[in-house]
Tab-separated table of C-alpha atoms in Angstrom:
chain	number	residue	atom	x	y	z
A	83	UNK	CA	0.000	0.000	0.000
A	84	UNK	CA	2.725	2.499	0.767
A	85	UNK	CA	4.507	1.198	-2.502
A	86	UNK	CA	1.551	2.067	-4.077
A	87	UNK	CA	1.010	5.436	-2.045
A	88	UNK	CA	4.903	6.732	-2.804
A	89	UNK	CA	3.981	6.024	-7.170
A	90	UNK	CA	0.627	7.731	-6.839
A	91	UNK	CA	2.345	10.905	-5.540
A	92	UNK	CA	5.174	10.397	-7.448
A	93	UNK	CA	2.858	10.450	-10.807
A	94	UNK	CA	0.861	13.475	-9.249
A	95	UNK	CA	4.208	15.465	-9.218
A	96	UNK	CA	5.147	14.591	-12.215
A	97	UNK	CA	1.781	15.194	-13.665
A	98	UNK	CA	1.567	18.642	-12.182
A	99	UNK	CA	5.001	19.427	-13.836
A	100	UNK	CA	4.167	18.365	-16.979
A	101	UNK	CA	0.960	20.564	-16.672
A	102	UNK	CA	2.879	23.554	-15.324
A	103	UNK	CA	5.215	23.266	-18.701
A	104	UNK	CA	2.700	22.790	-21.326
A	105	UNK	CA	1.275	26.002	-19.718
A	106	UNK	CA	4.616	28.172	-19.932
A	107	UNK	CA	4.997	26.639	-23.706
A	108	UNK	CA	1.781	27.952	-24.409
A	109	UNK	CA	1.583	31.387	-22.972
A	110	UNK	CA	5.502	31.330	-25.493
A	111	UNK	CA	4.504	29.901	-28.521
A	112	UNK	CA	0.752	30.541	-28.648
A	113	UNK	CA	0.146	33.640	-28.023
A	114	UNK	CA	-2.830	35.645	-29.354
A	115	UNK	CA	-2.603	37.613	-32.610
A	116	UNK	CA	-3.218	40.592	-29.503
A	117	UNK	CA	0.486	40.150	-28.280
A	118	UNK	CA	2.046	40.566	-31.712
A	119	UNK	CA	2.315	44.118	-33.110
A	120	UNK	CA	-0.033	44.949	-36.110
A	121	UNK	CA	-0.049	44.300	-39.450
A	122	UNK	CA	0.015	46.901	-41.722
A	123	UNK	CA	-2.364	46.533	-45.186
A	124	UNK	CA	-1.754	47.839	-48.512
A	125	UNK	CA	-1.847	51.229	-48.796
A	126	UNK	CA	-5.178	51.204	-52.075
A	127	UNK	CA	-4.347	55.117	-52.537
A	128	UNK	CA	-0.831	54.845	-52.921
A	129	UNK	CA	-0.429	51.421	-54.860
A	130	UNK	CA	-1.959	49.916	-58.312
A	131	UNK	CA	-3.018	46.351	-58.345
A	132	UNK	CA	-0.979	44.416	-60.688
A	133	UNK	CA	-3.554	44.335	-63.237
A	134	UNK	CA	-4.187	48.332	-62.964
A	135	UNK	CA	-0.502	48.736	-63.189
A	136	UNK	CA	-0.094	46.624	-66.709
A	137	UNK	CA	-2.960	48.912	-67.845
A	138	UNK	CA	-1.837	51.575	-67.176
A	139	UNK	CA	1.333	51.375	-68.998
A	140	UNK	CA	-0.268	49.649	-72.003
A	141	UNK	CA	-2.309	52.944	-72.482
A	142	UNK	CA	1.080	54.797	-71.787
A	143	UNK	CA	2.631	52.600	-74.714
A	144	UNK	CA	-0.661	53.191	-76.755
A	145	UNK	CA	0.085	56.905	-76.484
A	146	UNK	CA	3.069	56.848	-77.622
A	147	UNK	CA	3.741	54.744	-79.919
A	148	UNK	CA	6.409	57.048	-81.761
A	149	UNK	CA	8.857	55.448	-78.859
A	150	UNK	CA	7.453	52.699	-76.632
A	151	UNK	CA	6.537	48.780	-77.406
A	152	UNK	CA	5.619	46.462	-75.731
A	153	UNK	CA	5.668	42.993	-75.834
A	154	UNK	CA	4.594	39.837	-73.904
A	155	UNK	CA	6.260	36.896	-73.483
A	156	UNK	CA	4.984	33.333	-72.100
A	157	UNK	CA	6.651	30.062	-70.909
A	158	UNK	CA	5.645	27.232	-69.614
A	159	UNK	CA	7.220	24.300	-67.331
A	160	UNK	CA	5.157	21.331	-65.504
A	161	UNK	CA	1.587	22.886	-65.406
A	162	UNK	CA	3.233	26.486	-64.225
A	163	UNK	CA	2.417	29.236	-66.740
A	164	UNK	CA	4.586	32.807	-66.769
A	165	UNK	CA	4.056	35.885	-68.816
A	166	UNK	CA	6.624	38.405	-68.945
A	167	UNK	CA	5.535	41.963	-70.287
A	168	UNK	CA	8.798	43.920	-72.021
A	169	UNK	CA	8.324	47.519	-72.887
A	170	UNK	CA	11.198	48.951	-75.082
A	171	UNK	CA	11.954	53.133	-75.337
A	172	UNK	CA	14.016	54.588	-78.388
A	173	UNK	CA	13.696	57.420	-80.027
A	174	UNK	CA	13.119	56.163	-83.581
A	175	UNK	CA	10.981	52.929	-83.292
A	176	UNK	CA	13.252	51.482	-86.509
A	177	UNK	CA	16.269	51.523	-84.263
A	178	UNK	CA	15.376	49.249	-82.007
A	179	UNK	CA	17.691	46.640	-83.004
A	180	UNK	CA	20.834	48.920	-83.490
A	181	UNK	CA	23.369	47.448	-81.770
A	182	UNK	CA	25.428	50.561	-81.926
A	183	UNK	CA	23.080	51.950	-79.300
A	184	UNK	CA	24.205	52.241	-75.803
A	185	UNK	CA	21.738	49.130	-74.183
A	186	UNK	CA	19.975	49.723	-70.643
A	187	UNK	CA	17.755	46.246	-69.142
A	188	UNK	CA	15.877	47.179	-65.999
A	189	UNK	CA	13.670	44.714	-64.059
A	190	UNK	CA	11.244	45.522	-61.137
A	191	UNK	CA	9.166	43.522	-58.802
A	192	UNK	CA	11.456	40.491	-58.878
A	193	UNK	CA	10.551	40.066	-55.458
A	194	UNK	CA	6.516	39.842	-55.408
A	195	UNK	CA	6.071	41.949	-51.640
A	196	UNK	CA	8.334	44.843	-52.985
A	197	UNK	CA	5.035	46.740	-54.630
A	198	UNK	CA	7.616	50.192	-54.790
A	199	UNK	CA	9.578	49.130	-57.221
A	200	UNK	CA	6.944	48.569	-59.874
A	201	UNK	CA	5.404	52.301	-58.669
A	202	UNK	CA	9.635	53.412	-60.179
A	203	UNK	CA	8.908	51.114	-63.177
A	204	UNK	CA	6.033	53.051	-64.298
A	205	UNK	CA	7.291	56.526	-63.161
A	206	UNK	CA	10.965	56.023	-65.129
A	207	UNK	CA	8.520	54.994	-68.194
A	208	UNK	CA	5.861	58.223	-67.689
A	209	UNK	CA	9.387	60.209	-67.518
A	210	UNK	CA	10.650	58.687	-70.861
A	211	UNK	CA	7.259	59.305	-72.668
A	212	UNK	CA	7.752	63.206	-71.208
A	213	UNK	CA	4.502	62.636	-69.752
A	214	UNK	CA	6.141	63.492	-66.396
A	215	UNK	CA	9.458	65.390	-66.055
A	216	UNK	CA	12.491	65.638	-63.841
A	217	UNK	CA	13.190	69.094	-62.374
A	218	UNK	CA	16.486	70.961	-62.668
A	219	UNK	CA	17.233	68.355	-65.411
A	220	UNK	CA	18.909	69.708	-68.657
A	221	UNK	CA	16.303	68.776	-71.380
A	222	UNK	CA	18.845	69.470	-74.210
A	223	UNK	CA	21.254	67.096	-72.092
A	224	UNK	CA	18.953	64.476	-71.097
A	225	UNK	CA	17.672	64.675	-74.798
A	226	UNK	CA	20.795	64.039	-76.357
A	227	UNK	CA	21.468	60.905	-74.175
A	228	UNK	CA	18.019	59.665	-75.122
A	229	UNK	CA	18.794	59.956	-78.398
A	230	UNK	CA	20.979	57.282	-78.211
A	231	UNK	CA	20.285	54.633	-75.871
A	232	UNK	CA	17.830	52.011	-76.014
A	233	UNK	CA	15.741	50.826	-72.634
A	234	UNK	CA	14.260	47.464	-71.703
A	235	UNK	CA	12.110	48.047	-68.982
A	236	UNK	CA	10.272	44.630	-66.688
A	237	UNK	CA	7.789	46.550	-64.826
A	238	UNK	CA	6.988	43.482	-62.770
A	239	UNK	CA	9.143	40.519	-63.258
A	240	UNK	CA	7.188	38.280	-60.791
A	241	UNK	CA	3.796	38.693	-61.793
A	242	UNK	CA	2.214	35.057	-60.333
A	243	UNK	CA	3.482	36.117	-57.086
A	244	UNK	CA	2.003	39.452	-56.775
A	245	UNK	CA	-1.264	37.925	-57.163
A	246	UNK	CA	-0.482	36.069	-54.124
A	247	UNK	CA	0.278	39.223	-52.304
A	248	UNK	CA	-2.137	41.285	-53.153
A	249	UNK	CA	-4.288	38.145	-52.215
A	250	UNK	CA	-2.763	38.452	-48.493
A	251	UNK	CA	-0.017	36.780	-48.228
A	252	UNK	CA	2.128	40.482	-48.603
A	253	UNK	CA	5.144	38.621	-47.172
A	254	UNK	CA	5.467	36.629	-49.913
A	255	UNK	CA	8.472	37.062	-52.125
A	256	UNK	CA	8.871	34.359	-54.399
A	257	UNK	CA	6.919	33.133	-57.997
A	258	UNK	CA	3.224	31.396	-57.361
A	259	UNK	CA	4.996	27.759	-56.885
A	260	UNK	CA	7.361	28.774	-54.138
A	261	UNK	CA	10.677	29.614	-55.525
A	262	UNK	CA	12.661	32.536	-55.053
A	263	UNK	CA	13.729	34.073	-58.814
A	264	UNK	CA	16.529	35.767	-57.439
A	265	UNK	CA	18.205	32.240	-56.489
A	266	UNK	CA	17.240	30.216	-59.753
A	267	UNK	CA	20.130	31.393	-62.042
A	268	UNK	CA	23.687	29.425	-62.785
A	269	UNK	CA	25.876	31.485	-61.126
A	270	UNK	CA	26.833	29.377	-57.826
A	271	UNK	CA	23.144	28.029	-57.868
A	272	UNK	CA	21.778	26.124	-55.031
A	273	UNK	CA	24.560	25.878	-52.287
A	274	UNK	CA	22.826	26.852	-48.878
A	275	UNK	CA	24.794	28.951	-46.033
A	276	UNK	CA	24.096	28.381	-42.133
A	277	UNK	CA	21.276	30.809	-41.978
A	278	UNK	CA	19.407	29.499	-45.284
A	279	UNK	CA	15.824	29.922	-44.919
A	280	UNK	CA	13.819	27.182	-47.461
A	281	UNK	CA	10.609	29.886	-47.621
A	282	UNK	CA	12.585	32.533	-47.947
A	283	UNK	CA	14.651	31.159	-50.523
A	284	UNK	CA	14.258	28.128	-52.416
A	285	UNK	CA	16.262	28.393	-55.220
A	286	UNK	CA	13.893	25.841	-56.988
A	287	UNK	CA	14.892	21.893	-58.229
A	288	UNK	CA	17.487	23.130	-60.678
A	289	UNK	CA	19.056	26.563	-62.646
A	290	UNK	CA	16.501	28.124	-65.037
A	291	UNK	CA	13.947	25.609	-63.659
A	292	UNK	CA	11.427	28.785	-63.447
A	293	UNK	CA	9.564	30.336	-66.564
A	294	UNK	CA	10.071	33.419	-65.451
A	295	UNK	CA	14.071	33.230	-65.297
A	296	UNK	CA	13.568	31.429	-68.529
A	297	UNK	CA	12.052	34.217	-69.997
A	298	UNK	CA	14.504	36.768	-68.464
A	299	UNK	CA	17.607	35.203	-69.475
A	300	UNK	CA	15.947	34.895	-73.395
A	301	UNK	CA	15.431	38.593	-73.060
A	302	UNK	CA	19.142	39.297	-71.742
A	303	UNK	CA	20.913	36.905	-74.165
A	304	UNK	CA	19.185	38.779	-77.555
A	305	UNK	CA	19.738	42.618	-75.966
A	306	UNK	CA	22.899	42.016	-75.039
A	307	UNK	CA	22.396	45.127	-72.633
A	308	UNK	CA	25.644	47.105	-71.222
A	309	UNK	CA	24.042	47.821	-68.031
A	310	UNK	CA	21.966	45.497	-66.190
A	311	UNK	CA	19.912	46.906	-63.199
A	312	UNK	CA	17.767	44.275	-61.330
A	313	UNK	CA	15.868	46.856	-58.750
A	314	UNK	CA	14.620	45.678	-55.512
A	315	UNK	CA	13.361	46.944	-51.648
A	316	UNK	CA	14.579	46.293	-48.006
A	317	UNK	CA	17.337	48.738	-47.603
A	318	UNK	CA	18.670	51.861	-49.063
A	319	UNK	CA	21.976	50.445	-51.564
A	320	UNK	CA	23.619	50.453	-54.508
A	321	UNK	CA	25.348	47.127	-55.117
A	322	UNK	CA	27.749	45.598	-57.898
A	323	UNK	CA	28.885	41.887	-58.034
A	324	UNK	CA	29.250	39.802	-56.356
A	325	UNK	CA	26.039	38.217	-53.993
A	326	UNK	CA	27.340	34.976	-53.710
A	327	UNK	CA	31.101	36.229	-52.020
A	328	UNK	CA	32.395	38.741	-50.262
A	329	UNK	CA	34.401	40.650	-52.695
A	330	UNK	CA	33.808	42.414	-56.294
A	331	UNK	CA	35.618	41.818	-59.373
A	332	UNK	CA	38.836	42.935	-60.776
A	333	UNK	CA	40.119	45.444	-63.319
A	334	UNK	CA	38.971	48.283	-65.315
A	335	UNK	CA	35.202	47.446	-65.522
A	336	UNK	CA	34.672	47.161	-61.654
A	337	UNK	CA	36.182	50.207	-61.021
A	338	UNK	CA	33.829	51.856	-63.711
A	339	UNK	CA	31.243	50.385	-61.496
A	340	UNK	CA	32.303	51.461	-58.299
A	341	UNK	CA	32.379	55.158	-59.167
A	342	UNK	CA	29.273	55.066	-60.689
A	343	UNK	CA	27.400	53.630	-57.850
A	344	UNK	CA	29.580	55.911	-55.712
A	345	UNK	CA	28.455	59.452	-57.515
A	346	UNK	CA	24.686	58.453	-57.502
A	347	UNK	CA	25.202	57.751	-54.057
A	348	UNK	CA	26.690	60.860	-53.491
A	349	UNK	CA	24.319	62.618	-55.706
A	350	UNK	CA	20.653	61.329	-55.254
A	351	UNK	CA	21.461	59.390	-52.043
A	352	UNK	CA	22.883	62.016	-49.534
A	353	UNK	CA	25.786	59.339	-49.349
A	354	UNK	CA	23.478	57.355	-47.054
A	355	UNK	CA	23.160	54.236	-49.331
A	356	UNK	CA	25.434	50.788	-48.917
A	357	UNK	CA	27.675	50.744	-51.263
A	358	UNK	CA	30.098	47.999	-52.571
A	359	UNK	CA	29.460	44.007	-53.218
A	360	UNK	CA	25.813	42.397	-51.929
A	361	UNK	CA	27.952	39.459	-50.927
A	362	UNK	CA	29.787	41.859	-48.535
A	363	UNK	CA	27.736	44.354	-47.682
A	364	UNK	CA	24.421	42.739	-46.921
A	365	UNK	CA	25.118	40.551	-44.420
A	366	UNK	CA	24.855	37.052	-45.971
A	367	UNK	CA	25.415	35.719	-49.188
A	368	UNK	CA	22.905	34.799	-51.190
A	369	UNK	CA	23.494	32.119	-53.925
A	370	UNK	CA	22.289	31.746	-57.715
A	371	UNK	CA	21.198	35.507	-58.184
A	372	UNK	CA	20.476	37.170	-61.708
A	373	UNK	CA	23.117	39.980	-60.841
A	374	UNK	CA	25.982	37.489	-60.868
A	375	UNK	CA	25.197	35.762	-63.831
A	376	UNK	CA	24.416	38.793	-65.550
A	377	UNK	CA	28.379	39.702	-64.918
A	378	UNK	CA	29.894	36.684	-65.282
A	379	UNK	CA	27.908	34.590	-68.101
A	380	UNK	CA	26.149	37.669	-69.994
A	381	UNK	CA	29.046	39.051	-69.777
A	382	UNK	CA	27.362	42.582	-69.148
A	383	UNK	CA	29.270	45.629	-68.584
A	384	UNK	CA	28.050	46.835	-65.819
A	385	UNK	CA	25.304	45.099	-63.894
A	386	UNK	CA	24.002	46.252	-60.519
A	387	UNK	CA	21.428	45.712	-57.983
A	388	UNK	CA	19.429	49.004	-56.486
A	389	UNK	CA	17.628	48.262	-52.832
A	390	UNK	CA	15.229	51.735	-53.228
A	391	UNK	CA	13.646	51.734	-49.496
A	392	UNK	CA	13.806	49.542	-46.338
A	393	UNK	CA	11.897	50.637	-43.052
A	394	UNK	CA	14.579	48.857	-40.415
A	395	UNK	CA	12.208	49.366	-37.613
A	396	UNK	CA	9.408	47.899	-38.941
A	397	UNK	CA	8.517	43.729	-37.631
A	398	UNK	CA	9.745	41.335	-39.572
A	399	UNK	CA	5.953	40.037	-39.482
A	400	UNK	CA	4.976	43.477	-41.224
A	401	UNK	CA	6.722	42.987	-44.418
A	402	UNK	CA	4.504	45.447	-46.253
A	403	UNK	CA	5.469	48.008	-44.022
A	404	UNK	CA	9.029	46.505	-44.041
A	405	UNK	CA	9.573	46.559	-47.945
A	406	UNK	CA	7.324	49.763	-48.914
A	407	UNK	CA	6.549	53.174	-48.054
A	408	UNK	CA	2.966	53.428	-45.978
A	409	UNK	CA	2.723	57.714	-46.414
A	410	UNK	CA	2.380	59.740	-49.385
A	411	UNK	CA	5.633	62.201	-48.532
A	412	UNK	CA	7.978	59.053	-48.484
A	413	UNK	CA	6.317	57.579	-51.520
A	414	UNK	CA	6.662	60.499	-53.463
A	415	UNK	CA	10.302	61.337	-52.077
A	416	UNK	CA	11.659	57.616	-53.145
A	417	UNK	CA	9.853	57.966	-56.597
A	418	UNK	CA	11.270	61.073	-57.113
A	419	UNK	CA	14.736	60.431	-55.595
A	420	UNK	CA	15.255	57.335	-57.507
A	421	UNK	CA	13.830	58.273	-60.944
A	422	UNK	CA	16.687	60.750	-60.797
A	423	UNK	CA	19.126	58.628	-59.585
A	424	UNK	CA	18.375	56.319	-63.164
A	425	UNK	CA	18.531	59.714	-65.323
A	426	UNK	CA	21.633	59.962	-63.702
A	427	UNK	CA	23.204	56.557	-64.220
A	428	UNK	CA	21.805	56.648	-68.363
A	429	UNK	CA	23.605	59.951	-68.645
A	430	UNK	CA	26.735	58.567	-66.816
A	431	UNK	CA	26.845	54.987	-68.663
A	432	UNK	CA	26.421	56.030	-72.427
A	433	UNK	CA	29.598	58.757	-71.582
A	434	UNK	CA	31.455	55.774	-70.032
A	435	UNK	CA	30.601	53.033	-72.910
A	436	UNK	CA	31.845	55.662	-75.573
A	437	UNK	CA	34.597	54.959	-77.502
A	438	UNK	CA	37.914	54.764	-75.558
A	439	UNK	CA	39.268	57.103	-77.939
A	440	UNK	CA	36.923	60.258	-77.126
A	441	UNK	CA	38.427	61.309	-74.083
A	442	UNK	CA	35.792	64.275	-72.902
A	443	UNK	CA	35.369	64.313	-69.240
A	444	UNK	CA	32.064	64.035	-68.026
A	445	UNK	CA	30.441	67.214	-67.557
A	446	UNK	CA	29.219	66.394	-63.876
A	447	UNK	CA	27.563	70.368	-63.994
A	448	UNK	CA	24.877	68.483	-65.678
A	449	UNK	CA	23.722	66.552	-63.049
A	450	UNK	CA	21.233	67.310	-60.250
A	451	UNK	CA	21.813	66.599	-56.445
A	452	UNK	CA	19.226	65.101	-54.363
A	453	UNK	CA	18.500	68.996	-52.519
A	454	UNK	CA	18.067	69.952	-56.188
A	455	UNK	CA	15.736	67.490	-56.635
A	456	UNK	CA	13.336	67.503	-53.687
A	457	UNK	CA	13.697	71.077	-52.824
A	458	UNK	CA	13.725	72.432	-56.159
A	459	UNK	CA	16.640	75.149	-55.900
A	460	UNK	CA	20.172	75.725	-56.534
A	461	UNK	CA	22.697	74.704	-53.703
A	462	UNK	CA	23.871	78.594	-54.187
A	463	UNK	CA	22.383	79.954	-51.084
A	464	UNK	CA	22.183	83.261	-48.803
A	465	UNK	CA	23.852	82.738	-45.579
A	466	UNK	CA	22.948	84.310	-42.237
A	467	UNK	CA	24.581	87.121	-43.485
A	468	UNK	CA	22.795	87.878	-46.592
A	469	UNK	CA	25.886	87.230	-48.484
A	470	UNK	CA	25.927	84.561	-50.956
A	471	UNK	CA	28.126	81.208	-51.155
A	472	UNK	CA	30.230	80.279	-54.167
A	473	UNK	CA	29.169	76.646	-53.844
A	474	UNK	CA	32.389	76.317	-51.683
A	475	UNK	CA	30.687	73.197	-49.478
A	476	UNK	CA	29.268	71.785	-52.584
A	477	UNK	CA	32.896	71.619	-53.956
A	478	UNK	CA	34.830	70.507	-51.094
A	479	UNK	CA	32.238	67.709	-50.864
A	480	UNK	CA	32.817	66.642	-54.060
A	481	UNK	CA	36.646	67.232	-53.599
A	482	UNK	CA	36.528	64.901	-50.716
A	483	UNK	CA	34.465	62.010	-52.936
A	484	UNK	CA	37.180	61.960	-55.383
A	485	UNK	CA	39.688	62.091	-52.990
A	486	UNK	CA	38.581	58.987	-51.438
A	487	UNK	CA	38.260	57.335	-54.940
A	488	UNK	CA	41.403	58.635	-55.199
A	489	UNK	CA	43.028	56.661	-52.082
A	490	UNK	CA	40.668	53.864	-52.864
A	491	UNK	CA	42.462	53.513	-56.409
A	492	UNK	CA	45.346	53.686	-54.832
A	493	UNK	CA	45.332	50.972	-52.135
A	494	UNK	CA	43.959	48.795	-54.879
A	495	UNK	CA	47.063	49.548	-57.243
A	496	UNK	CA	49.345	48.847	-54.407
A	497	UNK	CA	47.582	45.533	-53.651
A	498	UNK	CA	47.683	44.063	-56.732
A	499	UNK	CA	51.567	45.717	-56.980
A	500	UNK	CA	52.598	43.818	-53.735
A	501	UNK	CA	50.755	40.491	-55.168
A	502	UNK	CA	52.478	40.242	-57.838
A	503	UNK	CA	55.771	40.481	-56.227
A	504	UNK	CA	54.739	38.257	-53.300
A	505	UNK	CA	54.053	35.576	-56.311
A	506	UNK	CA	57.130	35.748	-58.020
A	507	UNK	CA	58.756	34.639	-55.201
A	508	UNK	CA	56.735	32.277	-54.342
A	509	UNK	CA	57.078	30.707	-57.687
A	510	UNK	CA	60.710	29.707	-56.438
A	511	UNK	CA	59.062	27.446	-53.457
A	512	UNK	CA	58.202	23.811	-54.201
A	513	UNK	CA	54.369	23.248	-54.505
A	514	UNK	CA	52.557	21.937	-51.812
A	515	UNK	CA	49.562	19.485	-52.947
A	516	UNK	CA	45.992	20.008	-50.796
């Protein structure tokens, strides 16, 4: 009887344990929707559907049809359908396929929760029909580069998986049967790092498995673009190759790159914006992306990727909040900023892909800073005094950019200077076999 007594109590205790820690469990892991903070919606005022979007720049092609086309694209794999709309701007429709013509590819919405960056697709094409305009812009300048450049513009890339978004599932990111498009190219495709998260991104069952980067690559392969701009939200950066490692190319081309991204930041960003590699600069690496292939297989010029707007304080569970403006001032101020940041880079990349034998600087006079922009004035100002400045900050600003260019190219020089050396003598070492 006491035998039996002492088990009784003993499976009370134990009961009342087990009890007591399904109870803290609970109040940890199921929680009411109450304790969690809220979820913000899609803003209706500020943001098209995806199907008033695509109308909306179809009549914007229909009006002007002197320089716009479009065209749609389909593919097909295993039951999964993808369209891809393409609208082209040149000056003179014939030109089209003139392959002397400085070549721009842009794709938005890549990401299906990133709703801002097909907003820029459609104001960068409103720009180019002169339907909207860029203040403090030079028309004859901006006219003269527009002459001679042709632009591929993907307003939204990722079209099946907007439709999931917009119905509710706005932290959704990847195509409408789960994979992520940024992760489905060649390019170091499908190894995983610690921190790989299989919703976030599944890089699909093999490279090019999706329609959609199907459709892309088809697209990239016949343009043969010289700059490749794949445009995306989260943060505030202008990146260059590489995403899948911590460093960026060598040589000539990179360094074109690099001061590029590093006047638009200066420019249109306030120098605020991450600049450099997405491998190193992001925080993780991310493996299979269309950047990196663009580079190294397309063999394009220069290709970048553009993060237009991140709101770091937002929850990770409020991803539209997290991804896209929610007020009409920062709507209109990213739109705005990073339309002219684009002018800027079209400008800068036809002088740069000229022929190496036309040495004419760039005329940097002719481009706008972001106070220009927003605030719609010169940066020659009164100061307290009444007395007016002879844009002496504006040029020791931009005297302390190059400068740090300057030492940049510098360090790099004497690098690769010291490398070489170190390798000649260690060419005089017997190999060592790993």
């Amino acid at each position: 009887m006491a035998f039996n007594l002492h088990h009784s109590l003993h499976f009370i205790t134990l009961s009342y344990l087990f009890l007591l820690l399904c109870s803290c469990f609970s109040s940890i892991f199921c929680s009411s929707d109450n304790d969690f903070p809220p979820v913000t919606p899609i803003n209706r005022d500020l943001y098209r559907t995806s199907d008033a979007l695509m109308e909306e720049i179809e009549a914007l092609v229909n009006r002007h049809q002197d320089r716009l086309h479009m065209e749609t694209f389909q593919s097909t794999n295993k039951g999964y359908h993808a369209e891809l709309n393409v609208v082209t701007y040149c000056r003179n429709r014939t030109a089209i396929e003139d392959k002397s013509k400085f070549r721009i590819l842009l794709s938005f919405g890549q990401h299906a929760r990133e709703l801002i960056t097909t907003e820029l697709a459609l104001r960068i094409l409103s720009i180019l029909s002169e339907e909207q305009f860029l203040p403090k812009m030079d028309p004859l300048l901006l006219n003269k580069t527009l002459e001679k450049i042709v632009i591929k513009v993907v307003p939204m890339e990722n079209l099946n998986g907007r439709k999931k978004v917009e119905a509710g599932d706005v932290c959704e990111r990847r195509n409408g049967r789960g994979v992520d498009l940024n992760r489905n190219w060649s390019v170091d495709w499908g190894k995983k790092e610690k921190d790989f998260d299989p919703y976030e991104e599944n890089p699909g069952i093999g490279p090019f498995s999706e329609p959609e980067a199907q459709l892309m690559r088809k697209l990239s392969t016949s343009f043969e673009p010289h700059i490749w701009v794949n445009v995306h939200s989260g943060m505030e950066a202008l990146f260059m190759p590489y995403d899948h490692k911590n460093t960026t190319p060598s040589g000539v081309e990179s360094q074109k790159m690099r001061l590029m991204l590093e006047t638009l930041n200066h420019l249109h960003c306030g120098d605020r914006c991450v600049v450099g590699s997405g491998g190193g600069s992001v925080g993780y690496l991310a493996h299979g992306t269309t950047t990196d292939y663009m580079f190294d297989v397309a063999k394009v010029p220069m290709a970048f990727t553009f993060e237009i707007y991140g709101d770091e304080k937002a929850s990770s569970r409020d991803c539209f909040k997290m991804f896209n403006p929610v007020d009409h001032p920062t709507f209109n101020r990213v739109l705005n900023e990073w339309s002219a940041t684009f002018f800027t880079m079209f400008n800068m990349g036809a002088h740069q892909m000229k022929d190496p034998q036309e040495s004419t600087p760039f005329n940097m006079d002719h481009l706008i800073s972001i106070d220009d922009y927003l605030n719609g004035y010169l940066i020659e100002r009164k100061n307290r005094y009444g007395e007016k400045k002879e844009f002496l900050d504006l040029g020791l600003q931009e005297i302390r950019t190059y400068f740090r260019l300057f030492l940049l190219s510098s360090v790099m020089l004497m690098f690769m200077f010291c490398s070489r050396i170190a390798k000649s003598n260690r060419s005089h070492l017997p190999s060592i076999s790993l």
